[in-house]
mmCIF file of C-alpha atoms in Angstrom:
data_model
loop_
_atom_site.group_PDB
_atom_site.id
_atom_site.type_symbol
_atom_site.label_atom_id
_atom_site.label_comp_id
_atom_site.label_asym_id
_atom_site.label_seq_id
_atom_site.Cartn_x
_atom_site.Cartn_y
_atom_site.Cartn_z
ATOM 1 C CA ALA S 27 -5.843 9.623 2.006
ATOM 2 C CA GLN S 28 -2.913 9.906 3.877
ATOM 3 C CA LYS S 29 -1.752 12.700 5.847
ATOM 4 C CA VAL S 30 0.543 13.531 8.894
ATOM 5 C CA THR S 31 0.262 16.606 11.147
ATOM 6 C CA GLN S 32 2.870 18.134 12.989
ATOM 7 C CA ALA S 33 0.754 20.975 14.918
ATOM 8 C CA GLN S 34 4.043 22.420 16.587
ATOM 9 C CA THR S 35 5.782 24.694 14.367
ATOM 10 C CA GLU S 36 8.743 25.556 16.701
ATOM 11 C CA ILE S 37 9.318 24.684 20.157
ATOM 12 C CA SER S 38 11.953 25.877 22.269
ATOM 13 C CA VAL S 39 13.325 24.481 25.642
ATOM 14 C CA VAL S 40 16.537 25.347 27.975
ATOM 15 C CA GLU S 41 18.974 22.521 27.984
ATOM 16 C CA LYS S 42 17.946 19.551 30.414
ATOM 17 C CA GLU S 43 14.459 20.087 29.869
ATOM 18 C CA ASP S 44 12.327 17.071 28.440
ATOM 19 C CA VAL S 45 10.388 17.904 25.219
ATOM 20 C CA THR S 46 7.728 16.272 23.377
ATOM 21 C CA LEU S 47 7.160 16.626 19.360
ATOM 22 C CA ASP S 48 3.316 15.774 18.579
ATOM 23 C CA CYS S 49 2.726 13.528 15.637
ATOM 24 C CA VAL S 50 -0.985 12.662 14.371
ATOM 25 C CA TYR S 51 -1.582 10.749 11.303
ATOM 26 C CA GLU S 52 -4.265 9.615 9.026
ATOM 27 C CA THR S 53 -4.568 6.679 6.774
ATOM 28 C CA ARG S 54 -7.306 4.400 5.740
ATOM 29 C CA ASP S 55 -4.588 1.217 5.622
ATOM 30 C CA THR S 56 -4.641 -1.242 8.244
ATOM 31 C CA THR S 57 -0.987 -1.749 7.420
ATOM 32 C CA TYR S 58 1.476 1.094 7.373
ATOM 33 C CA TYR S 59 4.873 2.476 8.798
ATOM 34 C CA LEU S 60 5.723 5.374 10.543
ATOM 35 C CA PHE S 61 9.099 6.970 10.854
ATOM 36 C CA TRP S 62 10.838 9.896 12.536
ATOM 37 C CA TYR S 63 13.775 11.839 11.072
ATOM 38 C CA LYS S 64 15.953 14.449 12.056
ATOM 39 C CA GLN S 65 17.232 17.365 9.791
ATOM 40 C CA PRO S 66 20.121 19.317 11.723
ATOM 41 C CA PRO S 67 21.193 22.525 9.828
ATOM 42 C CA SER S 68 23.628 20.456 7.589
ATOM 43 C CA GLY S 69 20.425 19.508 5.698
ATOM 44 C CA GLU S 70 20.854 15.538 5.617
ATOM 45 C CA LEU S 71 17.824 13.769 6.996
ATOM 46 C CA VAL S 72 18.918 11.413 9.489
ATOM 47 C CA PHE S 73 17.080 8.339 10.229
ATOM 48 C CA LEU S 74 15.839 7.710 13.921
ATOM 49 C CA ILE S 75 12.958 5.294 14.106
ATOM 50 C CA ARG S 76 10.543 3.303 12.007
ATOM 51 C CA ARG S 77 7.368 1.452 13.279
ATOM 52 C CA ASN S 78 4.937 -0.645 11.751
ATOM 53 C CA SER S 79 1.319 -0.530 12.443
ATOM 54 C CA PHE S 80 1.068 -3.746 14.212
ATOM 55 C CA ASP S 81 3.974 -3.069 17.032
ATOM 56 C CA GLU S 82 2.472 -0.865 19.660
ATOM 57 C CA GLN S 83 5.164 -1.303 21.830
ATOM 58 C CA ASN S 84 6.735 2.145 23.176
ATOM 59 C CA GLU S 85 10.639 2.449 22.180
ATOM 60 C CA ILE S 86 13.333 3.789 24.101
ATOM 61 C CA SER S 87 16.721 4.735 22.645
ATOM 62 C CA GLY S 88 19.060 6.480 25.042
ATOM 63 C CA ARG S 89 17.498 9.667 25.567
ATOM 64 C CA TYR S 90 14.549 9.270 22.680
ATOM 65 C CA SER S 91 11.673 7.570 23.572
ATOM 66 C CA TRP S 92 8.403 7.154 21.428
ATOM 67 C CA ASN S 93 4.527 6.802 22.200
ATOM 68 C CA PHE S 94 2.659 4.897 19.653
ATOM 69 C CA GLN S 95 -1.032 5.041 20.158
ATOM 70 C CA LYS S 96 -3.146 3.720 17.085
ATOM 71 C CA SER S 97 -6.497 4.641 19.197
ATOM 72 C CA THR S 98 -5.715 8.235 18.936
ATOM 73 C CA SER S 99 -3.338 8.016 15.487
ATOM 74 C CA SER S 100 -0.645 9.623 17.230
ATOM 75 C CA PHE S 101 3.258 9.013 17.125
ATOM 76 C CA ASN S 102 4.881 11.285 19.492
ATOM 77 C CA PHE S 103 8.622 11.597 20.336
ATOM 78 C CA THR S 104 9.974 12.578 23.593
ATOM 79 C CA ILE S 105 13.736 13.749 24.235
ATOM 80 C CA THR S 106 14.764 13.507 27.586
ATOM 81 C CA ALA S 107 17.264 16.097 29.039
ATOM 82 C CA SER S 108 17.651 17.998 25.829
ATOM 83 C CA GLN S 109 21.133 19.084 24.694
ATOM 84 C CA VAL S 110 22.063 21.912 22.492
ATOM 85 C CA VAL S 111 22.792 19.127 19.821
ATOM 86 C CA ASP S 112 19.307 18.311 19.730
ATOM 87 C CA SER S 113 18.434 21.289 17.714
ATOM 88 C CA ALA S 114 17.091 20.246 14.421
ATOM 89 C CA VAL S 115 13.817 20.243 12.275
ATOM 90 C CA TYR S 116 12.055 16.855 13.210
ATOM 91 C CA PHE S 117 9.922 14.991 10.836
ATOM 92 C CA CYS S 118 7.398 12.511 11.419
ATOM 93 C CA ALA S 119 6.374 10.368 8.226
ATOM 94 C CA LEU S 120 4.059 7.765 7.062
ATOM 95 C CA SER S 121 4.081 4.989 4.254
ATOM 96 C CA GLU S 122 1.211 2.976 3.795
ATOM 97 C CA VAL S 123 1.459 -0.507 1.933
ATOM 98 C CA SER S 124 -0.944 0.306 -0.500
ATOM 99 C CA GLY S 125 0.410 3.830 -0.978
ATOM 100 C CA GLY S 126 2.374 3.190 -3.855
ATOM 101 C CA PHE S 127 5.643 3.268 -2.687
ATOM 102 C CA LYS S 128 5.832 6.765 -1.516
ATOM 103 C CA THR S 129 6.148 8.170 1.840
ATOM 104 C CA ILE S 130 4.536 11.419 3.242
ATOM 105 C CA PHE S 131 6.148 13.869 5.345
ATOM 106 C CA GLY S 132 4.895 16.136 8.344
ATOM 107 C CA ALA S 133 5.564 19.939 8.076
ATOM 108 C CA GLY S 134 8.257 19.374 10.757
ATOM 109 C CA THR S 135 8.659 20.532 14.119
ATOM 110 C CA ARG S 136 11.795 23.001 14.551
ATOM 111 C CA LEU S 137 13.289 22.443 18.036
ATOM 112 C CA PHE S 138 15.896 25.198 19.642
ATOM 113 C CA VAL S 139 17.744 24.010 22.754
ATOM 114 C CA LYS S 140 19.155 26.739 24.649
ATOM 115 C CA ALA S 141 22.399 26.619 27.074
ATOM 116 C CA LYS T 8 29.689 1.664 3.951
ATOM 117 C CA ALA T 9 29.338 4.757 2.059
ATOM 118 C CA GLY T 10 26.250 6.822 2.577
ATOM 119 C CA VAL T 11 23.899 8.166 -0.096
ATOM 120 C CA THR T 12 25.683 10.663 -2.193
ATOM 121 C CA GLN T 13 24.458 13.202 -4.220
ATOM 122 C CA THR T 14 25.926 15.784 -6.962
ATOM 123 C CA PRO T 15 26.136 18.390 -7.312
ATOM 124 C CA ARG T 16 25.937 19.781 -3.890
ATOM 125 C CA TYR T 17 24.822 23.410 -5.153
ATOM 126 C CA LEU T 18 23.591 24.705 -8.456
ATOM 127 C CA ILE T 19 22.412 27.920 -9.850
ATOM 128 C CA LYS T 20 20.771 28.269 -12.890
ATOM 129 C CA THR T 21 18.286 30.745 -14.870
ATOM 130 C CA ARG T 22 14.911 30.503 -15.671
ATOM 131 C CA GLY T 23 14.254 28.311 -18.843
ATOM 132 C CA GLN T 24 17.505 26.313 -18.361
ATOM 133 C CA GLN T 25 17.517 22.432 -17.840
ATOM 134 C CA VAL T 26 19.144 20.866 -14.873
ATOM 135 C CA THR T 27 20.149 17.223 -13.863
ATOM 136 C CA LEU T 28 20.877 16.085 -10.560
ATOM 137 C CA SER T 29 22.394 12.609 -9.661
ATOM 138 C CA CYS T 30 22.196 10.247 -6.785
ATOM 139 C CA SER T 31 24.205 7.487 -5.894
ATOM 140 C CA PRO T 32 22.417 4.853 -3.355
ATOM 141 C CA ILE T 33 23.992 2.814 -0.545
ATOM 142 C CA SER T 34 25.748 -0.139 -1.952
ATOM 143 C CA GLY T 35 22.972 -2.803 -2.234
ATOM 144 C CA HIS T 36 20.068 -0.694 -2.150
ATOM 145 C CA ARG T 37 17.733 -0.894 -5.074
ATOM 146 C CA SER T 38 15.206 1.789 -4.533
ATOM 147 C CA VAL T 39 15.691 5.610 -4.855
ATOM 148 C CA SER T 40 13.306 8.115 -4.155
ATOM 149 C CA TRP T 41 13.349 11.886 -4.801
ATOM 150 C CA TYR T 42 11.805 14.652 -2.776
ATOM 151 C CA GLN T 43 11.689 18.188 -3.009
ATOM 152 C CA GLN T 44 11.934 20.483 0.188
ATOM 153 C CA THR T 45 11.054 23.952 0.204
ATOM 154 C CA PRO T 46 9.777 26.150 3.015
ATOM 155 C CA GLY T 47 6.650 26.743 1.779
ATOM 156 C CA GLN T 48 5.782 23.308 1.027
ATOM 157 C CA GLY T 49 7.824 21.100 3.112
ATOM 158 C CA LEU T 50 8.983 17.889 1.879
ATOM 159 C CA GLN T 51 6.983 16.700 -1.340
ATOM 160 C CA PHE T 52 7.394 13.270 -2.688
ATOM 161 C CA LEU T 53 8.797 13.450 -6.303
ATOM 162 C CA PHE T 54 9.151 9.920 -7.690
ATOM 163 C CA GLU T 55 10.509 6.798 -6.711
ATOM 164 C CA TYR T 56 12.746 3.801 -8.680
ATOM 165 C CA PHE T 57 13.012 0.256 -7.628
ATOM 166 C CA SER T 58 15.081 -1.658 -10.226
ATOM 167 C CA GLU T 59 15.227 0.845 -13.319
ATOM 168 C CA THR T 60 11.206 1.271 -13.112
ATOM 169 C CA GLN T 61 9.375 4.333 -11.906
ATOM 170 C CA ARG T 62 6.855 2.779 -9.428
ATOM 171 C CA ASN T 63 5.336 6.061 -8.324
ATOM 172 C CA LYS T 64 5.553 9.669 -9.213
ATOM 173 C CA GLY T 65 4.055 12.425 -6.862
ATOM 174 C CA ASN T 66 1.919 15.529 -7.979
ATOM 175 C CA PHE T 67 4.541 17.366 -10.046
ATOM 176 C CA PRO T 68 4.419 18.644 -13.675
ATOM 177 C CA GLY T 69 6.020 16.689 -16.488
ATOM 178 C CA ARG T 70 8.823 19.081 -16.363
ATOM 179 C CA PHE T 71 10.172 16.630 -13.556
ATOM 180 C CA SER T 72 11.416 13.515 -14.948
ATOM 181 C CA GLY T 73 13.927 10.762 -13.610
ATOM 182 C CA ARG T 74 15.574 7.727 -14.495
ATOM 183 C CA GLN T 75 17.664 4.900 -12.742
ATOM 184 C CA PHE T 76 20.231 3.198 -14.593
ATOM 185 C CA SER T 77 21.031 -0.478 -13.874
ATOM 186 C CA ASN T 78 23.567 -0.093 -11.066
ATOM 187 C CA SER T 79 21.042 1.720 -9.185
ATOM 188 C CA ARG T 80 22.262 4.939 -9.637
ATOM 189 C CA SER T 81 19.499 7.678 -10.321
ATOM 190 C CA GLU T 82 19.087 11.144 -12.261
ATOM 191 C CA MET T 83 16.373 13.551 -11.836
ATOM 192 C CA ASN T 84 15.954 16.457 -14.859
ATOM 193 C CA VAL T 85 14.132 19.250 -14.359
ATOM 194 C CA SER T 86 13.480 21.344 -18.072
ATOM 195 C CA THR T 87 12.528 25.009 -18.357
ATOM 196 C CA LEU T 88 13.416 25.744 -14.975
ATOM 197 C CA GLU T 89 10.815 27.972 -13.077
ATOM 198 C CA LEU T 90 11.850 30.345 -10.065
ATOM 199 C CA GLY T 91 9.624 28.121 -7.841
ATOM 200 C CA ASP T 92 11.685 25.200 -8.496
ATOM 201 C CA SER T 93 14.372 26.642 -6.129
ATOM 202 C CA ALA T 94 14.438 24.127 -3.307
ATOM 203 C CA LEU T 95 16.641 21.329 -1.765
ATOM 204 C CA TYR T 96 16.215 18.467 -3.577
ATOM 205 C CA LEU T 97 16.938 15.288 -1.475
ATOM 206 C CA CYS T 98 17.411 11.644 -2.780
ATOM 207 C CA ALA T 99 16.888 8.632 -0.799
ATOM 208 C CA SER T 100 17.722 4.973 -1.000
ATOM 209 C CA SER T 101 16.347 1.921 0.410
ATOM 210 C CA LEU T 102 17.233 -1.894 0.260
ATOM 211 C CA GLY T 103 13.591 -2.439 -0.895
ATOM 212 C CA ALA T 104 10.277 -0.837 -1.267
ATOM 213 C CA THR T 105 9.984 2.537 0.472
ATOM 214 C CA SER T 106 6.770 1.879 1.904
ATOM 215 C CA THR T 107 8.281 -0.731 4.297
ATOM 216 C CA ASP T 108 11.936 -0.138 4.380
ATOM 217 C CA THR T 109 13.771 2.741 6.139
ATOM 218 C CA GLN T 110 14.915 5.227 3.581
ATOM 219 C CA TYR T 111 18.529 6.893 3.844
ATOM 220 C CA PHE T 112 18.838 10.301 2.928
ATOM 221 C CA GLY T 113 21.902 11.924 0.886
ATOM 222 C CA PRO T 114 22.744 15.361 1.726
ATOM 223 C CA GLY T 115 20.663 16.916 -0.831
ATOM 224 C CA THR T 116 21.502 19.346 -4.078
ATOM 225 C CA ARG T 117 20.404 22.801 -3.001
ATOM 226 C CA LEU T 118 19.169 24.440 -6.728
ATOM 227 C CA THR T 119 18.763 28.340 -6.722
ATOM 228 C CA VAL T 120 16.866 29.281 -10.079
ATOM 229 C CA LEU T 121 17.378 33.188 -10.818
#
């Protein structure tokens, strides 16, 4: 069965600090997709990244970077030089190709960035 | 390109009533999924539609139902509302199958059941 664990419920940092959000997943499939979404206070989930199980290359997009390691079933997300606008709830999600067209989300990590 | 739109944005109902929520996907997207978000249970998958067919359903009672129209717009219905149905209901659209495509979410409908 598929499962996504975000062990960090809340993280609080001071602006300009780097912060890493952890995501560990479980799946029996060899083909699957991982996602990160951001949910600001407005409530709308904003897509950040999608990664398939065959692509273990790390990704960097501005201040955001993602570390995908199949060996540890982890897909961690790092924000460099955090800003107040990064304050939000971040969700990691997993979709299996054989999973019947549904996506499973982790419980989310609430990030507070203080000025 | 317009994003996913959901109406209404806020709803207040009483126990036992019925409610219908609407979702218009991004133009060209054929897949619509619905999620329920609560503080206790987090984001839970309700169902997914593609070309007017329900392809998968989450672990929710039969009081929760949905449909998709030929223009890809989708509605979900909750009958005999219970207090526990109070939640943010999110709709997401994607170009193809949600298991491979990125989902783009709407702003949600916040339902309060009194």
